Coordinates of C-alpha atoms in Angstrom, one line a residue:
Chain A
X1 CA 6.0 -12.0 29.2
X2 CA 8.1 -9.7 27.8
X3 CA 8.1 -9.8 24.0
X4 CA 11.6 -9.0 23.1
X5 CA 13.3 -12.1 20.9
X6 CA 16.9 -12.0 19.7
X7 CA 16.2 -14.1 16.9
X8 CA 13.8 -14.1 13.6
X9 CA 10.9 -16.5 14.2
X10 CA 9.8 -19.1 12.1
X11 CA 5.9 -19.1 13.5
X12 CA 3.9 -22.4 12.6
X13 CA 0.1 -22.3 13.3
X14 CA -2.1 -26.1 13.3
X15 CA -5.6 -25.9 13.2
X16 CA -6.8 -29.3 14.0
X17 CA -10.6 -30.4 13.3
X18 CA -12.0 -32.2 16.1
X19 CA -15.4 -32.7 15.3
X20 CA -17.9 -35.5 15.2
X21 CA -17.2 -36.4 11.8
X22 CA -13.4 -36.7 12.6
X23 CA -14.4 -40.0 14.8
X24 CA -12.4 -42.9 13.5
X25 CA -9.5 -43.2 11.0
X26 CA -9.4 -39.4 10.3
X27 CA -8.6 -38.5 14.2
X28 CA -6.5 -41.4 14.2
X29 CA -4.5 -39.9 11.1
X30 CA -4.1 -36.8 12.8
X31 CA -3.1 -38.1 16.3
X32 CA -0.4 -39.5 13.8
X33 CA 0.4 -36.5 11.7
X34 CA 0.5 -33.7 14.4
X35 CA 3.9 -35.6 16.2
X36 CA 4.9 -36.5 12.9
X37 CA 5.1 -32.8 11.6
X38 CA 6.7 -31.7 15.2
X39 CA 9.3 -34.2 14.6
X40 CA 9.7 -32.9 11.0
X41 CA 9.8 -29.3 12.0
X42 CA 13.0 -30.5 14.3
X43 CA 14.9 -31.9 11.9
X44 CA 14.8 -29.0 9.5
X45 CA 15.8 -26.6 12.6
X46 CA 19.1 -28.7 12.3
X47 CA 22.1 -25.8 11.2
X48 CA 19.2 -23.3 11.9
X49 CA 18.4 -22.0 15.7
X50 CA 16.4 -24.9 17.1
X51 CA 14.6 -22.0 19.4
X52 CA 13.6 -20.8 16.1
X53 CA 10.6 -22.5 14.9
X54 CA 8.0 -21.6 16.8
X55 CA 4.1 -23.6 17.4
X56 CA 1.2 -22.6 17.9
X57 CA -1.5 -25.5 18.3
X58 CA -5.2 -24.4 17.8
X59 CA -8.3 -27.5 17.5
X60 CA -11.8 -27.0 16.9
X61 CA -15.2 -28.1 16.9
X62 CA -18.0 -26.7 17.9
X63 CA -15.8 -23.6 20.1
X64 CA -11.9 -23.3 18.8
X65 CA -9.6 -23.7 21.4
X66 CA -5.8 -23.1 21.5
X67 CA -4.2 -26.2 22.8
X68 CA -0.7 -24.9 22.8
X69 CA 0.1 -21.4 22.6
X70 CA 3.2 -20.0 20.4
X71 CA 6.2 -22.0 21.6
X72 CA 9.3 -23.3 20.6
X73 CA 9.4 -27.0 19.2
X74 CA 12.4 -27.7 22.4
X75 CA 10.5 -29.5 24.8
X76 CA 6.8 -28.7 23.0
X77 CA 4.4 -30.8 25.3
X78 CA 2.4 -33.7 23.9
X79 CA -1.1 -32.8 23.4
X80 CA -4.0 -35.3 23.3
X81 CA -6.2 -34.7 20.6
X82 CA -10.0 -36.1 21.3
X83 CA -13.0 -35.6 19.1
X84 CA -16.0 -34.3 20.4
X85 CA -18.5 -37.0 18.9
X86 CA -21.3 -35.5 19.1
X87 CA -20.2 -31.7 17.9
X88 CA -20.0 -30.0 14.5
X89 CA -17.2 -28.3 13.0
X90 CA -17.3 -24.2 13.0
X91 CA -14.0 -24.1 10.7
X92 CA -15.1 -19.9 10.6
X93 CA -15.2 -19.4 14.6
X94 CA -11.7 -21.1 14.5
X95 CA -10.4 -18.6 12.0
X96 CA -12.0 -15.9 13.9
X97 CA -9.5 -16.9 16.6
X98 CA -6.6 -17.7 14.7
X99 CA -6.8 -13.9 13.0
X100 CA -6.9 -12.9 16.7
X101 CA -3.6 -15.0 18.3
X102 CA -1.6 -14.0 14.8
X103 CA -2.4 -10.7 15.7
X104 CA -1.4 -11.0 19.5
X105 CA 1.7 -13.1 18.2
X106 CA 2.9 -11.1 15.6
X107 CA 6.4 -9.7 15.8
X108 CA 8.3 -7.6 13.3
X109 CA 11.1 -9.4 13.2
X110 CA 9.1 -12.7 12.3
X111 CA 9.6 -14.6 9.1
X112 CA 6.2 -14.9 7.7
X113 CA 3.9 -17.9 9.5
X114 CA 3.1 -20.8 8.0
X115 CA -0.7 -22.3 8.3
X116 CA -1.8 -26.2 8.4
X117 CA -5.2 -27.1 8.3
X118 CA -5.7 -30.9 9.4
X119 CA -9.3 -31.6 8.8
X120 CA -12.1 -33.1 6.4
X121 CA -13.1 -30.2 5.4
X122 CA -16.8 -30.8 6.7
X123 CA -17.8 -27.5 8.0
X124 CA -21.3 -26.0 9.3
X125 CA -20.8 -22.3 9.7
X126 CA -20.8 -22.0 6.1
X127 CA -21.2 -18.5 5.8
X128 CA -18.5 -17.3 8.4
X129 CA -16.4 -19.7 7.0
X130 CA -16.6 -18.1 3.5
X131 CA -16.2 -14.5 5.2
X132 CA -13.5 -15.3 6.9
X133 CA -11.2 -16.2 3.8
X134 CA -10.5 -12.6 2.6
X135 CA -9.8 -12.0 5.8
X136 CA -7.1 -14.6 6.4
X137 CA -5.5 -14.4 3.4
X138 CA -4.9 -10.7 4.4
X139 CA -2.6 -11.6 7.5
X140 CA 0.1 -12.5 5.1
X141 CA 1.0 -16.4 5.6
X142 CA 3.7 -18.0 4.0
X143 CA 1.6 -20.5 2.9
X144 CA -1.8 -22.4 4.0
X145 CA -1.5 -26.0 3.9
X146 CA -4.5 -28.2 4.1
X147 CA -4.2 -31.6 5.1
X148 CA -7.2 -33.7 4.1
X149 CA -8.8 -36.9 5.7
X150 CA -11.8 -38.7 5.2
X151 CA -14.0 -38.5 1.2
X152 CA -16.7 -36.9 0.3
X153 CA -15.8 -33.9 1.3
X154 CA -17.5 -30.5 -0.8
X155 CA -14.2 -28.6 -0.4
X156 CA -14.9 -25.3 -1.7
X157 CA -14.4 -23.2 1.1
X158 CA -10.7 -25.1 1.5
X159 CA -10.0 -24.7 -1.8
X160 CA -10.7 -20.9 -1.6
X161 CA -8.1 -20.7 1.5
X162 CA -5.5 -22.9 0.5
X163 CA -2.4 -22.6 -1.1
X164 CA -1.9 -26.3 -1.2
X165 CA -4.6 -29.1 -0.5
X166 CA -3.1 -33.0 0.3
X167 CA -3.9 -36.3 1.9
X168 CA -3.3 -35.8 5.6
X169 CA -1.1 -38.6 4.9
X170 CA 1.5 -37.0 2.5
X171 CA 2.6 -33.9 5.6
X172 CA 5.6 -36.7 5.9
X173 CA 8.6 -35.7 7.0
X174 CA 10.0 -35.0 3.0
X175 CA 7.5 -32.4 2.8
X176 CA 7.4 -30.6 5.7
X177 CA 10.8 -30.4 5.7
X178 CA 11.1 -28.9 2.1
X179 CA 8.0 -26.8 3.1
X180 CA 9.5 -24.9 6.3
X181 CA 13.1 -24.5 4.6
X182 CA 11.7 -23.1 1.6
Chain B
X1 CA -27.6 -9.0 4.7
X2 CA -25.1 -9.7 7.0
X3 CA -22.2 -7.9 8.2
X4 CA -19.2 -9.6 10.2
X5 CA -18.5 -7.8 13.3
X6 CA -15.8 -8.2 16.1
X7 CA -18.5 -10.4 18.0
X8 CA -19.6 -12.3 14.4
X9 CA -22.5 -12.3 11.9
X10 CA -25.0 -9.6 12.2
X11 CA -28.0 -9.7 10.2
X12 CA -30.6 -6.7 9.8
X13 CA -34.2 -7.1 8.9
X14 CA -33.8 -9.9 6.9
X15 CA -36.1 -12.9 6.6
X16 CA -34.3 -16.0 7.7
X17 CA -35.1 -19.7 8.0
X18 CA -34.5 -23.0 9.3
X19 CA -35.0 -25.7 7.0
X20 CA -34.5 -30.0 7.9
X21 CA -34.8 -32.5 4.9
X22 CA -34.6 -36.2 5.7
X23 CA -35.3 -39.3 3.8
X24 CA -38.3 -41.2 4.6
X25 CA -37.6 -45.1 4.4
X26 CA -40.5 -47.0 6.1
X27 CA -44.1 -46.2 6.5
X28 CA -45.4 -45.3 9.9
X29 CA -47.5 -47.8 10.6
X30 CA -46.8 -51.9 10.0
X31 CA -49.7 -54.5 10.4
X32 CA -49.1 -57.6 12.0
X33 CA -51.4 -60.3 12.8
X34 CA -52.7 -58.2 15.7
X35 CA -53.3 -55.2 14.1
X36 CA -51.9 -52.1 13.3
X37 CA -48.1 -51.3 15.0
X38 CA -46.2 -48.5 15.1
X39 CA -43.1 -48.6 13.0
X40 CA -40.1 -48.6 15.6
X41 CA -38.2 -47.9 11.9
X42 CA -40.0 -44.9 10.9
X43 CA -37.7 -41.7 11.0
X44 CA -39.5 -38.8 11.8
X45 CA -37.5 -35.3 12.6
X46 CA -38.9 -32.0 14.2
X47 CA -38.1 -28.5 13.6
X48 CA -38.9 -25.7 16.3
X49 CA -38.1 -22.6 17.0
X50 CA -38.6 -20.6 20.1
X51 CA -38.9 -16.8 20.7
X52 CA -37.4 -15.9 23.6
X53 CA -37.6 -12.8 26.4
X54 CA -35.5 -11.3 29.2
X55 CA -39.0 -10.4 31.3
X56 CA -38.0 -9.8 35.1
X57 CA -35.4 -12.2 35.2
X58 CA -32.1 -12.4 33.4
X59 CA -32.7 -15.8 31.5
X60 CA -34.3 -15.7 28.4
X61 CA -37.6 -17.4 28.2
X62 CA -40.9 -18.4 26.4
X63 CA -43.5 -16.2 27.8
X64 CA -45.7 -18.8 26.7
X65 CA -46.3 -22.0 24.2
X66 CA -47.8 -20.2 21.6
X67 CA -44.4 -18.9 21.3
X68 CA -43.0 -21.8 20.2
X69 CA -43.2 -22.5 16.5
X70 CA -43.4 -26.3 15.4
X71 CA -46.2 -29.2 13.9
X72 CA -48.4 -28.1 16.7
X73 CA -48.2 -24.8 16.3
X74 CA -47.4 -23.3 12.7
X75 CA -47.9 -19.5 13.5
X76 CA -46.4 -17.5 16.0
X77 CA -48.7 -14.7 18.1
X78 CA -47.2 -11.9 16.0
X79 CA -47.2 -13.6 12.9
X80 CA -43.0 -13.3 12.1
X81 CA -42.6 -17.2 12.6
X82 CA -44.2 -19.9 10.2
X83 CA -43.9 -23.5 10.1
X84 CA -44.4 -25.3 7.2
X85 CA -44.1 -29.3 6.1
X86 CA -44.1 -31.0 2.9
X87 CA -44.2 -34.9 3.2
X88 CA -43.5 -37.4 0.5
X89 CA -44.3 -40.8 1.9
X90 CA -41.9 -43.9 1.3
X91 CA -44.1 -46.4 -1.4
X92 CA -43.1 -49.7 -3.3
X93 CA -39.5 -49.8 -1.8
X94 CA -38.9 -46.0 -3.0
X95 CA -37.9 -43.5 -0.2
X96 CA -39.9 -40.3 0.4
X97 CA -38.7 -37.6 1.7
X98 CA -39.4 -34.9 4.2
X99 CA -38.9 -31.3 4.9
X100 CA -39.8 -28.6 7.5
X101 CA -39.1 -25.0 7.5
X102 CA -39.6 -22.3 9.5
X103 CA -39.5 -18.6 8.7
X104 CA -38.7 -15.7 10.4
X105 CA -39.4 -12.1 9.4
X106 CA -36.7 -10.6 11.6
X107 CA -38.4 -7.0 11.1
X108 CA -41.9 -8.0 12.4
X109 CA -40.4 -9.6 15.8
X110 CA -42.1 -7.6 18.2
X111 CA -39.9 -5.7 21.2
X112 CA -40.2 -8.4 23.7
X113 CA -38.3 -11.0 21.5
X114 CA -35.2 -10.8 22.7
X115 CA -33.8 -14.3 20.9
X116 CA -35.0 -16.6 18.9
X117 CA -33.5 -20.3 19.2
X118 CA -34.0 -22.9 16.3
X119 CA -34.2 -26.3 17.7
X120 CA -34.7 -30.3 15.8
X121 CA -35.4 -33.4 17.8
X122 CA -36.1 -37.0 17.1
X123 CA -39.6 -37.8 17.4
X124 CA -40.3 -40.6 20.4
X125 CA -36.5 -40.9 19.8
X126 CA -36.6 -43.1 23.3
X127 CA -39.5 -45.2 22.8
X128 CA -38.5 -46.1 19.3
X129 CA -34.6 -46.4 20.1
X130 CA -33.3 -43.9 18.2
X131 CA -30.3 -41.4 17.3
X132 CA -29.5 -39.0 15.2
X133 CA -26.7 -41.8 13.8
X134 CA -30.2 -43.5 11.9
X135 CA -31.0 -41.0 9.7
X136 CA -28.6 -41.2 7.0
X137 CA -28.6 -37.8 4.9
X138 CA -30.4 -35.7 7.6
X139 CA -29.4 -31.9 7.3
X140 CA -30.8 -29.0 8.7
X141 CA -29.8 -25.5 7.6
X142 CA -30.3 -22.1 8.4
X143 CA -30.8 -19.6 5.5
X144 CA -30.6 -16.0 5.0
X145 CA -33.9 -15.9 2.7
X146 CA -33.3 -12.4 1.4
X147 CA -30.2 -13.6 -0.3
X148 CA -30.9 -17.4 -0.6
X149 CA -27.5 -17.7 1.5
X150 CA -26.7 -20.9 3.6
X151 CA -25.2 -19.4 7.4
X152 CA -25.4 -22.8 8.9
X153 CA -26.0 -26.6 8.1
X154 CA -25.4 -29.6 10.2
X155 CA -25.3 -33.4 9.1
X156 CA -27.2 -34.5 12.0
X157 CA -25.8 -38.1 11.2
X158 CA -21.9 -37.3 11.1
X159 CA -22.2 -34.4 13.7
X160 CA -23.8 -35.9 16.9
X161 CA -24.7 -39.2 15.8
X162 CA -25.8 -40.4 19.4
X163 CA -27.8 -37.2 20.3
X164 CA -31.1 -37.1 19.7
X165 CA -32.4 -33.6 20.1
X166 CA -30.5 -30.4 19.0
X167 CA -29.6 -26.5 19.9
X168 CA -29.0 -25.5 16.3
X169 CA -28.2 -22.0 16.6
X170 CA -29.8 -19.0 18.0
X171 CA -30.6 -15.1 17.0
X172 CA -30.1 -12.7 20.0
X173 CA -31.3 -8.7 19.7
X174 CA -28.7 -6.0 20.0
X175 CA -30.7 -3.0 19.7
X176 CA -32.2 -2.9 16.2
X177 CA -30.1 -5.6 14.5
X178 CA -29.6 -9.5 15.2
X179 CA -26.3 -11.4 16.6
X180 CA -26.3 -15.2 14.5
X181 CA -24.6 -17.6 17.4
X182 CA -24.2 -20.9 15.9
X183 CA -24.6 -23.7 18.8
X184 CA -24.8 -27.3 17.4
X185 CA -25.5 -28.6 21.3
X186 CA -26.5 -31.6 20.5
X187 CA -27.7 -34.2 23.2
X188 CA -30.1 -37.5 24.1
X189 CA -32.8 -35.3 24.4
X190 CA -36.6 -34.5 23.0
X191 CA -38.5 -30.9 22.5
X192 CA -39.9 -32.0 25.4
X193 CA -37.0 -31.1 27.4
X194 CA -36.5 -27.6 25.5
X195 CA -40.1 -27.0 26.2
X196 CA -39.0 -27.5 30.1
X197 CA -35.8 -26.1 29.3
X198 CA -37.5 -22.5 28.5
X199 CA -40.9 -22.6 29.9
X200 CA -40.1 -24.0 33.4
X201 CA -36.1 -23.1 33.0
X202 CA -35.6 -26.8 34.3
X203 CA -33.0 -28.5 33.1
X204 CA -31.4 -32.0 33.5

């Protein structure tokens, strides 16, 4: 595909946590929250180029997988999220892979991408994880959004990534809009 | 130490371990007019760790049991793998606790070792009905001894709550250093199976 665009890209990138510990209200929240913030996205491309905003879709559990690569929010295919019930969550493979597709996405003329994390922030590759930060923080997002489900959660290694940590529930529509046109 | 590479975590010689803590609720036997029972309750979790070659064919193997590390066998042939258990028995409506661990020298692993695999099943999971979903609290992590460092942990309950056996992770040679490749396979399985798994290489 060639990789000439005429216009500045607004990138998105959603990593969405679809491990065992997700089963229950937190997947449910999310199956909610991902059309929710697609729908969000939308609006704000109003007076903009809707082409524009572009989404990438990346889940994870035990193996990261991108769902949906880098496409524009026109016509962006549902997606079923399921959890794996019986899978942990290896929140540093998934960042291995997301440095990889910002890399293969990456275009000059892009405005700088913008990173939500929907997950409960229960992760087992602790160390990779905590490698992987540095790392991520390097490739220069606009911001890295976590959107948070579930209690109990330790949270350090989120807190060390993110710009902004929330209830999954409070992505509406008010702040991802005022988010993106920012 | 490790080091992240294009393929992940590479550890040297460093002395590594897998370590499983549960809670201990009920005692393992119950008495009943007939005589002594044993407990369907009683949660009890096993740690193993295979070493693994590559002889003729291109699967890696045990070359034998005594290369499998767990309660029945706390010593490996060359001495890099060692099991150890500390028990604290549940009393008077107080929990006990348990916890395994085995070590690996990484340094010591003779040539032939081409992987090491860390494994944690449910003991008689079938015959006493149970999943990993019973044993609230269960963790088992793998540490980087030299530098007290946590690489992996799992939450056996939240994580695969219907499995009852486990592929936690496993080491695998490249030349004189070790590739870390975190698994988490869980499924409704015993060591038996891993025994078959990488003695026989049958499978389910």
């Amino acid at each position: 595909m060639s990789k000439e665009f005429s216009m500045a890209r607004q990138p998105v990138y959603i990593l969405a946590d679809t491990s065992g510990s997700m089963n229950g209200e937190s997947i449910e929240a999310m199956r909610i929250r991902i059309p929710g913030i697609i729908s969000a996205m939308k609006k704000s491309s109003v007076g903009m180029d809707a082409d524009s905003i572009m989404l990438e879709l990346i889940t994870f559990n035990k193996s990261p997988q991108v769902e949906c690569r880098l496409a524009s929010l026109d016509g962006y295919p549902d997606v079923n999220i399921n959890v794996d019930a019986n899978s942990p969550s290896f929140f540093g493979e998934a960042l291995r892979l997301l440095e990889a597709r910002f890399a293969e996405n990456a275009w000059p003329e892009d405005y700088d991408p913008l990173l939500i994390i929907l997950t409960d922030g229960k992760f087992s590759d602790t160390m990779l994880s905590k490698m992987m930060i540095p790392r991520i923080k390097k490739l220069g997002f606009a911001k890295i959004i976590a959107g948070l489900s579930g209690v109990d959660t330790d949270g350090q290694i989120l807190r060390d990534l993110a710009d902004e940590i929330l209830p999954i529930d409070r992505l509406d529509d008010v702040y991802v809009r005022q988010t993106i046109e920012q | 130490m490790a080091e992240l590479t294009n393929k992940g975590l590479v550890f040297g010689s460093d002395c590594i371990s897998v370590r499983l803590d549960y809670a201990i609720t009920e005692s393992k036997t119950v008495t009943s007019g007939i005589g002594e029972l044993s407990n369907k309750d009683f949660l009890e979790l096993d740690v193993a760790a295979f070493l693994l070659g590559t002889p003729m064919s291109s699967k890696p193997m045990l070359a034998d049991s005594s290369h499998a590390v767990f309660y029945n066998n706390h010593l490996s042939p060359c001495g890099s793998l060692k099991y150890s258990e500390v028990r604290i028995p549940a009393s008077s409506g107080v929990a006990g606790s348990a916890k395994e661990k085995i070590s690996a020298n990484l340094e010591t692993l003779p040539d032939s070792v081409s992987q090491i695999v860390f494994l944690a099943a449910i003991h008689n999971a079938h015959a006493r009905q149970q999943s990993f979903s019973k044993f609230e609290g269960a963790r088992v992590r793998i540490y980087d001894d030299d530098t007290n460092s946590e690489i992996m942990n799992l939450n056996l309950e939240e994580d695969m709550p219907t499995a009852t056996g486990v592929e936690i992770a496993r080491f695998c040679r490249e030349e004189n250093r070790w590739l870390f490749l975190p698994m988490g396979d869980g499924d409704a399985v015993g060591l038996e199976f891993y025994f078959c798994k990488y003695l026989d290489g049958l499978e389910r």
